[in-house]
XYZ file of C-alpha atoms in Angstrom:
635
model
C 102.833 79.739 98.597
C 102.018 77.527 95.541
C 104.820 77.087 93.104
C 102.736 77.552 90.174
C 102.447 81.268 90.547
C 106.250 81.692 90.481
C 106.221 79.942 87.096
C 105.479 81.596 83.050
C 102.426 80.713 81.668
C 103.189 79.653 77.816
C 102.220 82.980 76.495
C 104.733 84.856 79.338
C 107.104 82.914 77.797
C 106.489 83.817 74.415
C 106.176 87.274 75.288
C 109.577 87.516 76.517
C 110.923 85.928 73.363
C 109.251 88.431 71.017
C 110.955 91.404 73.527
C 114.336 89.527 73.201
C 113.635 89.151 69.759
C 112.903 92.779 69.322
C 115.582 93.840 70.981
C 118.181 91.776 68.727
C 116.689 93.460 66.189
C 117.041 97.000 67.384
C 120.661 95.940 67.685
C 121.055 94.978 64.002
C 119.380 98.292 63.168
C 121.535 100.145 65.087
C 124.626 97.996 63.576
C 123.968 98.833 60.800
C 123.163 102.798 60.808
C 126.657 103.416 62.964
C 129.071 101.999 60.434
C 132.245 99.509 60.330
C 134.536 100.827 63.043
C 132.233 101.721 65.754
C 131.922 99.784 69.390
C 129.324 97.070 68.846
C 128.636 97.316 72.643
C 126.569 100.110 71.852
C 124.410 98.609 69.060
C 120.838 98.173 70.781
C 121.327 101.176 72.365
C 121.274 103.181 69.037
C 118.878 100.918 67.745
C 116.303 102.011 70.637
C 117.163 105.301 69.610
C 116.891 105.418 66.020
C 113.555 103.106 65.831
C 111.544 105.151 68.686
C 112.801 108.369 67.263
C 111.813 107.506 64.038
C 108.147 106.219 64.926
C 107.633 109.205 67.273
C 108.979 112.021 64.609
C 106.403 109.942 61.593
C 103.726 109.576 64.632
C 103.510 113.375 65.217
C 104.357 114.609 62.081
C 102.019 111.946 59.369
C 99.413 109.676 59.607
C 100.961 106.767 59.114
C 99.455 104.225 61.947
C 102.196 102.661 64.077
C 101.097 99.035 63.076
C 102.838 100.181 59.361
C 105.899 101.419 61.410
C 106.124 97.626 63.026
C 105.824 96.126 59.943
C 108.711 98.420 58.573
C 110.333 97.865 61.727
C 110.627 93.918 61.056
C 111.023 93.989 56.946
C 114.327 96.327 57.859
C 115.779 93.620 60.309
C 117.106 91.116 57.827
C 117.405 93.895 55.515
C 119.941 95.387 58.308
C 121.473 91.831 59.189
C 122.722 91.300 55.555
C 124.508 94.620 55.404
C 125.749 94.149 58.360
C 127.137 90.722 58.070
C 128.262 92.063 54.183
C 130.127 95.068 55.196
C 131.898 94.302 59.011
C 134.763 92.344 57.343
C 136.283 91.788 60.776
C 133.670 90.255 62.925
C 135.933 88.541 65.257
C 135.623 91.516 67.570
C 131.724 91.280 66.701
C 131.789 87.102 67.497
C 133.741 88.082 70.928
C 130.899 90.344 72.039
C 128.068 88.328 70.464
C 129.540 85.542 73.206
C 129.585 87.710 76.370
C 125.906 88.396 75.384
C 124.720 85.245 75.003
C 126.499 83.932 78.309
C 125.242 86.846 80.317
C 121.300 85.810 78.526
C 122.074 82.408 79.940
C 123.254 83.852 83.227
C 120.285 86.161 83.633
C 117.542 82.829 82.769
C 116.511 82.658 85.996
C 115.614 86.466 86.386
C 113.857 86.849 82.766
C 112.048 83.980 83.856
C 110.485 85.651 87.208
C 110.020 88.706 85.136
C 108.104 86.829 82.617
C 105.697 85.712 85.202
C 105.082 89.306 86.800
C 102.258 91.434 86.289
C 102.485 95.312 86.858
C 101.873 96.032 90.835
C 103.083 99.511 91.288
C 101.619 103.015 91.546
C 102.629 104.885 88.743
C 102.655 101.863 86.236
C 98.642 102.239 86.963
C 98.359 106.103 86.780
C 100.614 106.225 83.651
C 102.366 104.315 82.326
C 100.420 101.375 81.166
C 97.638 103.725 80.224
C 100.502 105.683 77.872
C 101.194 101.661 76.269
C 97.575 101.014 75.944
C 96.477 103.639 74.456
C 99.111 103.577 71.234
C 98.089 99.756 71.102
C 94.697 100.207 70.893
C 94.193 103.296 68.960
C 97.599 103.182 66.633
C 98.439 106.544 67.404
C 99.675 109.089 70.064
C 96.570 110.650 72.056
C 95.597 113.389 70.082
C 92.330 115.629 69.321
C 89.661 113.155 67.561
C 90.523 110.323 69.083
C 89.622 109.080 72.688
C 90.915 111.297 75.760
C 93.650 109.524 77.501
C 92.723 108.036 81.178
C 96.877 108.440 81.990
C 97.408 111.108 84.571
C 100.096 112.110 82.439
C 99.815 111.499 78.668
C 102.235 114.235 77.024
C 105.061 112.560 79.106
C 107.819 110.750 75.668
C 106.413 107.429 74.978
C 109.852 105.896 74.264
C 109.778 103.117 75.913
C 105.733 102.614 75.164
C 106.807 102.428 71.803
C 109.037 99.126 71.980
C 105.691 98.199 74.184
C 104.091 98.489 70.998
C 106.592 96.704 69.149
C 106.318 93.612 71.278
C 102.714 93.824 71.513
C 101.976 93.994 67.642
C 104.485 90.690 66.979
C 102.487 89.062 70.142
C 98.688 90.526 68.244
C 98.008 91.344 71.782
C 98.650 93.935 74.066
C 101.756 92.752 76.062
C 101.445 94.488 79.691
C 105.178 93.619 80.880
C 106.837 95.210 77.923
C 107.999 98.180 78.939
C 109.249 95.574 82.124
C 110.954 93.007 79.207
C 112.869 96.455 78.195
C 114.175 97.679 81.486
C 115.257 94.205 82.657
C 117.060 93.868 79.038
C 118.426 97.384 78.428
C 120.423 96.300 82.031
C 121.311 93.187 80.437
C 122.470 94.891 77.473
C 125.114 97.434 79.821
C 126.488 94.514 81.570
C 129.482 94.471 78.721
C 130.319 97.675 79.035
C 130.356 97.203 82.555
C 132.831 94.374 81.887
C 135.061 96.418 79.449
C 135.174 99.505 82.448
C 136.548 96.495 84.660
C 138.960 95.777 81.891
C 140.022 98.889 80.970
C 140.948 99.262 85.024
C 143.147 96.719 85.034
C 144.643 96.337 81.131
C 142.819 93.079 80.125
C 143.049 91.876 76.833
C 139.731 91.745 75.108
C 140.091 88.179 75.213
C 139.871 87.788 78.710
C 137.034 89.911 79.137
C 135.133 87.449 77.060
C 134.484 84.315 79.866
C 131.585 83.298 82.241
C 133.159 84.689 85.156
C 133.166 87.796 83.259
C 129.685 88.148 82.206
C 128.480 87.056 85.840
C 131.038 90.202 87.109
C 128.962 92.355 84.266
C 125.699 91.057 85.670
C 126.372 91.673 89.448
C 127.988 95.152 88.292
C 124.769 96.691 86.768
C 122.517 95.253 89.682
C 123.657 94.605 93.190
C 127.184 96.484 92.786
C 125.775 99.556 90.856
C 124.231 100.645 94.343
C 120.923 101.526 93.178
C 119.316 98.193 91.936
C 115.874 98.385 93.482
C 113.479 95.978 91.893
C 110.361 97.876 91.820
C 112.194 100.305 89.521
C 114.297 97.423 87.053
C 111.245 94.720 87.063
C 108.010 97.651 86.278
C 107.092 99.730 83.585
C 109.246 103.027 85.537
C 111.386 105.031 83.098
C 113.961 104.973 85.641
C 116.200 101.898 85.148
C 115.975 102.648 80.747
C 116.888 106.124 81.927
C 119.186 104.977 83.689
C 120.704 102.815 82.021
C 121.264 105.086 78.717
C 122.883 107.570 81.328
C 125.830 105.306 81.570
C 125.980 104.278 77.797
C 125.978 108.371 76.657
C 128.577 108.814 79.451
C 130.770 106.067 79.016
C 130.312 107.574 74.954
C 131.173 111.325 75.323
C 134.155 110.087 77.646
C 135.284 107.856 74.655
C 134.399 110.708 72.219
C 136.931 113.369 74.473
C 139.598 110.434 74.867
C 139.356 109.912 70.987
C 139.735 114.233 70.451
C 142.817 114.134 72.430
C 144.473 111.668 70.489
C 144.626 111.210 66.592
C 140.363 111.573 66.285
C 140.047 107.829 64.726
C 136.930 106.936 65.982
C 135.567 110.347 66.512
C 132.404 110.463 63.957
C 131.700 106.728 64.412
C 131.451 107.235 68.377
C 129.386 110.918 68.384
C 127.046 109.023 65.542
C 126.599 106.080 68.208
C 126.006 109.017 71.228
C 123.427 110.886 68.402
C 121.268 107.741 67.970
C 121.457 106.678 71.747
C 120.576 109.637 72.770
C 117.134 109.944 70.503
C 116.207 107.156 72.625
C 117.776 108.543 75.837
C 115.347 112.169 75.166
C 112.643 110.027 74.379
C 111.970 108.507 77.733
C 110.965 111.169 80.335
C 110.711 114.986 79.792
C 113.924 115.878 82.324
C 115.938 113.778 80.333
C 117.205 116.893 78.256
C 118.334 118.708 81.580
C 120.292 115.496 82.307
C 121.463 115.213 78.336
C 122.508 118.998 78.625
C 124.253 118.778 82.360
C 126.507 115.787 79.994
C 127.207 118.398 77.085
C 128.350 121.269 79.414
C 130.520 118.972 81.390
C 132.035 117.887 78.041
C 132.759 121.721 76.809
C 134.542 122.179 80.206
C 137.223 118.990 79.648
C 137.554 120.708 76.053
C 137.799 124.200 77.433
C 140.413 122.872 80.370
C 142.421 119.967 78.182
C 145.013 121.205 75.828
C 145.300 117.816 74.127
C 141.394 118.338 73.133
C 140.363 121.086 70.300
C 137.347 122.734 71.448
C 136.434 123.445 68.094
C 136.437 119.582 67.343
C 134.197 119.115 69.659
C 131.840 121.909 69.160
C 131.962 120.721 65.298
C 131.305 116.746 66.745
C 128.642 118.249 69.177
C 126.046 119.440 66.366
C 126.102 116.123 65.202
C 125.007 114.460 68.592
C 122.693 116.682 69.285
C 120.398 117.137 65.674
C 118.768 113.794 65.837
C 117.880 114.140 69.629
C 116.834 117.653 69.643
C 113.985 116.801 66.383
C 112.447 114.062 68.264
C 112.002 116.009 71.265
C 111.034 119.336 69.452
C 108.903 116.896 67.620
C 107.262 115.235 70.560
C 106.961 119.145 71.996
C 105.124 120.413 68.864
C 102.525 117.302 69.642
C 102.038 118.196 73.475
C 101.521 121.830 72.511
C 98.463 120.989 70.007
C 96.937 117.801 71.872
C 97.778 117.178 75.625
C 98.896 120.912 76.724
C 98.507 121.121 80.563
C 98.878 117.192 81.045
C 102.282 117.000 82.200
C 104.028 117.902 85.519
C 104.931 121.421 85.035
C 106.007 123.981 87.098
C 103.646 126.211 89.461
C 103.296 129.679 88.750
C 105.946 131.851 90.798
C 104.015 133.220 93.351
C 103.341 129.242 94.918
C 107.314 129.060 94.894
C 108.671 127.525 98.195
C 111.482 130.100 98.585
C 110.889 130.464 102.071
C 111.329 126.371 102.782
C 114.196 126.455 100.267
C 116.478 125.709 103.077
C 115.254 123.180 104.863
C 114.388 121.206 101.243
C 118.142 121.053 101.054
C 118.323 119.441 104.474
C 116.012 116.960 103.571
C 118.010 116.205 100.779
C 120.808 115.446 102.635
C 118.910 113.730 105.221
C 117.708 111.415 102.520
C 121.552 110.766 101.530
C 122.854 110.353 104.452
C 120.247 106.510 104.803
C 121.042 105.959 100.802
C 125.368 105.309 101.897
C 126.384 103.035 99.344
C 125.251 105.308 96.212
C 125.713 109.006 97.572
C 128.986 107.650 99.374
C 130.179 106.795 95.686
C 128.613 109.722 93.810
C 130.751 111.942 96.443
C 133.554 110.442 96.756
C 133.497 110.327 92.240
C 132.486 113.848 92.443
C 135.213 115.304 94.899
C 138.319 113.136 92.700
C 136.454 114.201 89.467
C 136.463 118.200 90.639
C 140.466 117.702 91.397
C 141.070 115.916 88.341
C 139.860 119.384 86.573
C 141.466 121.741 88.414
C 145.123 120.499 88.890
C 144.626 119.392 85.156
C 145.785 115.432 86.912
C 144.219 112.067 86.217
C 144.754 111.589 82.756
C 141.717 109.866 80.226
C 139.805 108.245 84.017
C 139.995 111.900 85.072
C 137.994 113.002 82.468
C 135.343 110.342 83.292
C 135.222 111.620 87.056
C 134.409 114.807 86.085
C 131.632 113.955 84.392
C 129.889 111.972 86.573
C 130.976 114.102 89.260
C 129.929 117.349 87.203
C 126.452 115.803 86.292
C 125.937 114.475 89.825
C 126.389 118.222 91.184
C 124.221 119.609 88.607
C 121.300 117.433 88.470
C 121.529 117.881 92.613
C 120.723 121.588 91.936
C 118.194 121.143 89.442
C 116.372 118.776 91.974
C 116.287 121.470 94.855
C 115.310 123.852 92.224
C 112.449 121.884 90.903
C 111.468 121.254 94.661
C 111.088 124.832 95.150
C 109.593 125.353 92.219
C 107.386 122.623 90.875
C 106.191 120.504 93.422
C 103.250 120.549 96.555
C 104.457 122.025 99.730
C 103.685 118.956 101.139
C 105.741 117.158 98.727
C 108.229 119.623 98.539
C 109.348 119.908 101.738
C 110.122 116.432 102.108
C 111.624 116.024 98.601
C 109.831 113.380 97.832
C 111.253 111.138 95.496
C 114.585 112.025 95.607
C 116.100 108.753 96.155
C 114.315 107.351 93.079
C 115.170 110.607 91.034
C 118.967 110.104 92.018
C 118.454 106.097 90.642
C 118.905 107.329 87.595
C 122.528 108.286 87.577
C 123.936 105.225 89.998
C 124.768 103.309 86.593
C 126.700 106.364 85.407
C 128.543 105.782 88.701
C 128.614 102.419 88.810
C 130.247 102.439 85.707
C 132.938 104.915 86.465
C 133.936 102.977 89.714
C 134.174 100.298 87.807
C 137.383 101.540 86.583
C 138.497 102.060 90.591
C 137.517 98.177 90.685
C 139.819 97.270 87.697
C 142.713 99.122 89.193
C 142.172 97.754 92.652
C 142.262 94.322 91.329
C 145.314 94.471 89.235
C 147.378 96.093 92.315
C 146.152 94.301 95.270
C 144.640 90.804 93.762
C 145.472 90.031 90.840
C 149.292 88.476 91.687
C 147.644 86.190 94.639
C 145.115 84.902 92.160
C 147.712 84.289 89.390
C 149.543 82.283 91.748
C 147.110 80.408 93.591
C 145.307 79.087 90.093
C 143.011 76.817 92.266
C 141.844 79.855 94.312
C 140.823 81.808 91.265
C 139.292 78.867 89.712
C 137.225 78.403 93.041
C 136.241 81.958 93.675
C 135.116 82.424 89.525
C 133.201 78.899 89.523
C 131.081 80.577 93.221
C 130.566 83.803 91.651
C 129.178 82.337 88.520
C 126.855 79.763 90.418
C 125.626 82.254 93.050
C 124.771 84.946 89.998
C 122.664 81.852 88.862
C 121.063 80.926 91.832
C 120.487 83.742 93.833
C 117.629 84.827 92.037
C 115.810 81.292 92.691
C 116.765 81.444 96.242
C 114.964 85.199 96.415
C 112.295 84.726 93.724
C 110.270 86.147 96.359
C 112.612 89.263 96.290
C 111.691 89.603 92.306
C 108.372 88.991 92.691
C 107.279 92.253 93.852
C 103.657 91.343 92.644
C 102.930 88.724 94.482
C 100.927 90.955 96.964
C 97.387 89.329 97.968
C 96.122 92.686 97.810
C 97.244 93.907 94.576
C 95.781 90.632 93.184
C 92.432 91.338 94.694
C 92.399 94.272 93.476
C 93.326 93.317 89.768
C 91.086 90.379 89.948
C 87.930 92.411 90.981
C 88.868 95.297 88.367
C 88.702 92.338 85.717
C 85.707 91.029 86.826
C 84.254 95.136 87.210
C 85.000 95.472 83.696
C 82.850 92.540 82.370
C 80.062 93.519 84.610
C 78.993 97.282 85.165
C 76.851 98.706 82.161
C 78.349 100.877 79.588
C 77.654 104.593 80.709
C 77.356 103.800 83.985
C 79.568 105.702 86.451
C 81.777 103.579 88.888
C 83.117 105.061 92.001
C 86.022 103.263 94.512
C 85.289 103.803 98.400
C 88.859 103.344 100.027
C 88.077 105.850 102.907
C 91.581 104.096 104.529
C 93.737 104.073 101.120
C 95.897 106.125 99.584
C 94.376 106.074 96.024
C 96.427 102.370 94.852
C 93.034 100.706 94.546
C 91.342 103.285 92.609
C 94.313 103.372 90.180
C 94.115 99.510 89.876
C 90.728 99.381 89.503
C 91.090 102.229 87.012
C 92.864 100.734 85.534
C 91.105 97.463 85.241
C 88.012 98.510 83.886
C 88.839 101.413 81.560
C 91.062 99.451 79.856
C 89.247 96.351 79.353
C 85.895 97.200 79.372
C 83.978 94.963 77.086
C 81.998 97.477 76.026
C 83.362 100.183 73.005
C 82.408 103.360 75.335
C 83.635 102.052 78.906
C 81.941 102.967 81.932
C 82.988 106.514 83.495
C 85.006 106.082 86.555
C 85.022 108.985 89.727
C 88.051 108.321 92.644
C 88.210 109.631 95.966
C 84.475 110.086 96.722
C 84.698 109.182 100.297
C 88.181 109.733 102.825
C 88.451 108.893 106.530
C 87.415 112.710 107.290
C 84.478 112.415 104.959
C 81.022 113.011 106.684
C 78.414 111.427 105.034
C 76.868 114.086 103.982
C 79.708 114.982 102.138
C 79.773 111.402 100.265
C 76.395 111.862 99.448
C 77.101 115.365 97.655
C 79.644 113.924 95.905
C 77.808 110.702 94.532
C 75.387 113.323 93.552
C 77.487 115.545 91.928
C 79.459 112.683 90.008
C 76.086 111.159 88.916
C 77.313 107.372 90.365
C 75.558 104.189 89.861
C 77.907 101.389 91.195
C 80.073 101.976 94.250
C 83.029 99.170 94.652
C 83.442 99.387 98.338
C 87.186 98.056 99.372
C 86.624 98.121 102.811
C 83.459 98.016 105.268
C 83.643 101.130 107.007
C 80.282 101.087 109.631
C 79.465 105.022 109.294
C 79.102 104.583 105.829
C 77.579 101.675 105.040
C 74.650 102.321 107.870
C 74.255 105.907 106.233
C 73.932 104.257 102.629
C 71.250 101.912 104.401
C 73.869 98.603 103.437
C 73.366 96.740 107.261
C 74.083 93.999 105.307
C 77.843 94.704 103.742
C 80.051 92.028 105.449
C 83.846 92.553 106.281
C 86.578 90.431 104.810
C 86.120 91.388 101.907
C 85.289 93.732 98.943
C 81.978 94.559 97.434
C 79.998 96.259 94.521
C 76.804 98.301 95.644
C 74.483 99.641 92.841
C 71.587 102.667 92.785
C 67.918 101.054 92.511
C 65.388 103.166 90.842
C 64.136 104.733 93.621
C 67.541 105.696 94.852
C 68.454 103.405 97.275
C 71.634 101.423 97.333
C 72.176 97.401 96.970
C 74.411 94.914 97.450
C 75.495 93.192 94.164
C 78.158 91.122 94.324
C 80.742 90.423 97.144
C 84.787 88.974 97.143
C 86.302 87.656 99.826
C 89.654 89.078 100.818
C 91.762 85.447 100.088
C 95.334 85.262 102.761
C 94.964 88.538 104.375
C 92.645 90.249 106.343
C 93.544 93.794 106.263
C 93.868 94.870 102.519
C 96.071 97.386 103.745
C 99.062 95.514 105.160
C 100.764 95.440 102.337
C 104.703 94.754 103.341
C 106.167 97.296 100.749
């Protein structure tokens, strides 16, 4: 494998800075909206929050084109900086955090590096997601009636994340493909102190300490390969899992904070539900079931109040409008825009007479089937849920009991939601073998990672910590490994990271670019995968409806032809669909004798076009290049 494909061009490099760039700016933002004593860990967080909120409440609600929102965006950045800097009279606490960042950035080079080189691979980012980014880029504005209909399969999903897309893309002046991928891999980044101060706050360590390289490696490994549920094509894609996952643990780790504050003398109370407000604009922002997760978090929080005596339940109620105005108006915002522009183009669920009530059952089983070959996470999420449940009812465990429950409490719930929306929502086929459920549950393993984090800290002080302290050479050799292997194990695996790297996949993009530059506007394209599963029509797509040369792109019909297709059948369909230009993936013989194409080769893919007189030629071919099935891809 050549080297060169491993490594950032220039412009991936550039790219990258203008996301890290964005994101320090978010921070400041969010600095400086939350006021002098909150928890600066929290800053970009509530700068995601407050800056996508804001653009998607103005983009549903005004005209104002989101290239005047970016420009806003980066005017208010040193405007935010100097009040910031003017008004935090105390920054050593801010200097202290500012320096775990920027070791864990230096840390983390080798990973933002890979990323930088990637280019999207995976199903949905084709069906969806980049469409959702593309689309605001190119037309400055949500999909709405008047403009262009969308080519995502799902357009009224929140754009959260899209939007920073956008952000990045307008300071690049081009559209930047790997941006929502910049903001998963940095949003993780960005958790990796709190991770640290969960460690610390297990086992009582000054601030100080809590501060060095060993710690920000111990952050890093923490939100990744410790948190249980670090799967790549999740953290280094355009998925809203890992950003949804990641502001899981931040509003948890907040309304624990918030409830630990209540029962005490209510110092930081405002400053912290403020922080969990703004974060949570953001955290609504990112996929539609976010709310059932945001109100699972809210319930669980009512319950500690309703159970604690040291906690007013009216002082929370009272701090509880307050987090959840600013959330609810963007998404009642963002609902009012789905209603009047993209009703119907979201998953929903299936009227109740298609209901799998009678499969209910052995969904559940299937569930637990799928836990019992995920150990690591569902072994954690149990074990947190069973000690959070006791914690409630014997009224034991103290401030980490109240964290327990609320993992434990939203683990339970969202488990039942699941089954429900299984039964109620989803295929039969689908259904009954819960799909997705492992990638649903990735959502909450940083909410859990985060809350064993604590166990960790404890564990360490009791059992470690004393054999360390007196073996000084020990600790210094065990630190200096873990701080050289967080470096260097992602050059070791690049390949690991480089989920894209797929002969296939690039194939498929490279033909979709060249598609794009050469079938006719208002032609009609069809794919021919009769052996796929529908990734190459996505890609392709993909390809050629976004960067068509042309101002009206070609039309684009999937699925003509399947392995049970007769040919008949193809031919209605080509028919029906009005196509000119066929891109064939594979050479399969009953069709290409029945389209009278003797001479399609195998090896390779190729583009067929309608003559005049209705019979079909060969136009251009490309060879497959290091495989020879294009459908042995390894993952």
């Amino acid at each position: 494998m050549e080297l060169a494909q491993y490594l950032p061009s220039p412009v991936n490099v550039i790219h990258l800075a203008l996301a890290i760039f964005t994101v320090a700016g978010l921070a400041v933002i969010g600095g400086a909206l939350t006021g002098r004593k909150r928890d600066p860990s929290f800053d970009i967080f509530c700068g995601f929050g407050v800056v996508t909120g804001l653009m998607t409440v103005l983009g549903v609600l005004t005209n104002i084109p989101f290239s005047w929102m970016a420009i806003s965006f980066w005017i208010s950045v040193p405007l935010s900086l100097l009040l910031v800097w003017r008004r935090d009279t105390s920054p050593n606490g801010q200097s202290l955090q500012l320096g775990l960042i920027a070791k864990i950035l230096v840390l983390a080079l080798p990973i933002l590096i890979s990323v930088s080189a990637m280019q999207a691979s995976q199903w949905d980012e084709f069906s969806q997601w980049l469409f959702n980014s593309l689309y605001i880029w190119k037309f400055d504005s949500f999909p709405q009636a008047g403009l262009p209909r969308s080519p995502s399969v799902f357009p009224a999903y929140p754009h959260g994340n899209q939007l920073f897309s956008y952000l990045v893309s307008y300071a690049s002046g081009t559209f930047v493909e790997m941006g929502v991928a910049f903001a998963n891999i940095l949003l993780l980044l960005a958790l990796a102190p709190v991770y640290v101060s969960m460690i610390g706050f297990g086992c009582e360590t000054s601030i100080n300490q809590t501060k060095s390289w060993f710690a920000a490696a111990v952050g890093i490994l923490g939100v990744t390969i410790l948190s249980t549920t670090f799967v790549q094509k999740l953290v280094f894609t355009a998925y809203a899992d890992t950003a949804t996952g990641v502001l899981m643990g931040v509003l948890g780790i907040l309304l624990w904070r918030l409830l630990n504050d209540l029962s005490g003398k209510s110092i930081h109370a405002r400053s912290l539900a403020w922080q969990f407000a703004l974060a949570s604009m953001f955290f609504i922002n990112i996929k539609q079931t976010n709310l059932v997760l945001l109100g699972l978090m809210l319930l669980a929080g009512i319950a500690i109040a309703l159970r604690d005596n040291d906690i007013s339940l009216f002082k929370y109620l009272r701090y509880l409008l307050v987090m959840l105005a600013p959330p609810l108006i963007v998404y009642f915002s963002w609902r009012f825009h789905v209603s009047e522009n993209l009703s119907g183009r979201e998953f929903s669920l299936k009227s109740t007479d298609l209901w799998l009530i009678e499969e209910a059952f052995v969904i559940l089983a299937r569930m637990f089937l799928i836990a019992s070959k995920k150990g690591a996470y569902f072994g954690m999420m149990f074990a947190i849920s069973i000690a959070g449940f006791w914690c409630f009812i014997s009224g034991r465990g103290g401030s980490y009991g109240r964290l327990l429950f609320i993992s434990g409490a939203i683990f339970t719930g969202y488990w039942l939601f699941l089954w429900t929306m299984y039964i109620a929502a989803f295929t039969e086929y689908e259904g009954t073998r819960a799909a997705s459920f492992w990638r649903y549950n990735v959502q909450l393993g940083l909410l859990g990672a985060l809350t064993a984090a604590v166990t960790l800290g404890k564990l360490y002080k009791s059992w470690f910590s004393s054999h360390l302290v007196a073996r000084p050479f020990l600790r210094r050799g065990l630190s200096t490994l873990i701080i050289f292997g967080v470096f260097v194990a992602p050059l070791a695996f690049n390949h690991k990271i480089r989920i894209d790297i797929r002969p296939q996949i690039q194939h498929m993009r490279f033909v979709g670019k060249e598609l794009a530059r050469v079938i006719p506007s208002g032609s009609t394209l069809a794919v021919l995968d009769p052996r796929g599963q529908g990734l190459a029509d996505l890609i392709i797509k993909y390809e050629v409806l976004s960067f068509s040369r042309f101002a009206t792109p070609p039309k684009f019909a999937s699925w003509v032809g399947s392995v049970p297709s007769s040919l008949e059948s193809l031919k209605r369909r080509l028919k029906e669909f009005n196509v000119s230009h066929i891109w064939v993936h594979q050479k399969t013989d009953w069709y290409a004798a029945g389209l009278g194409l003797r001479g399609i080769r195998d090896g390779g893919s190729t583009l067929i076009s309608k003559s005049v007189d209705g019979t079909w030629r060969i136009e251009k071919f490309w060879p497959y290049l290091g495989y020879a099935d294009p459908y042995s891809l390894p993952d």
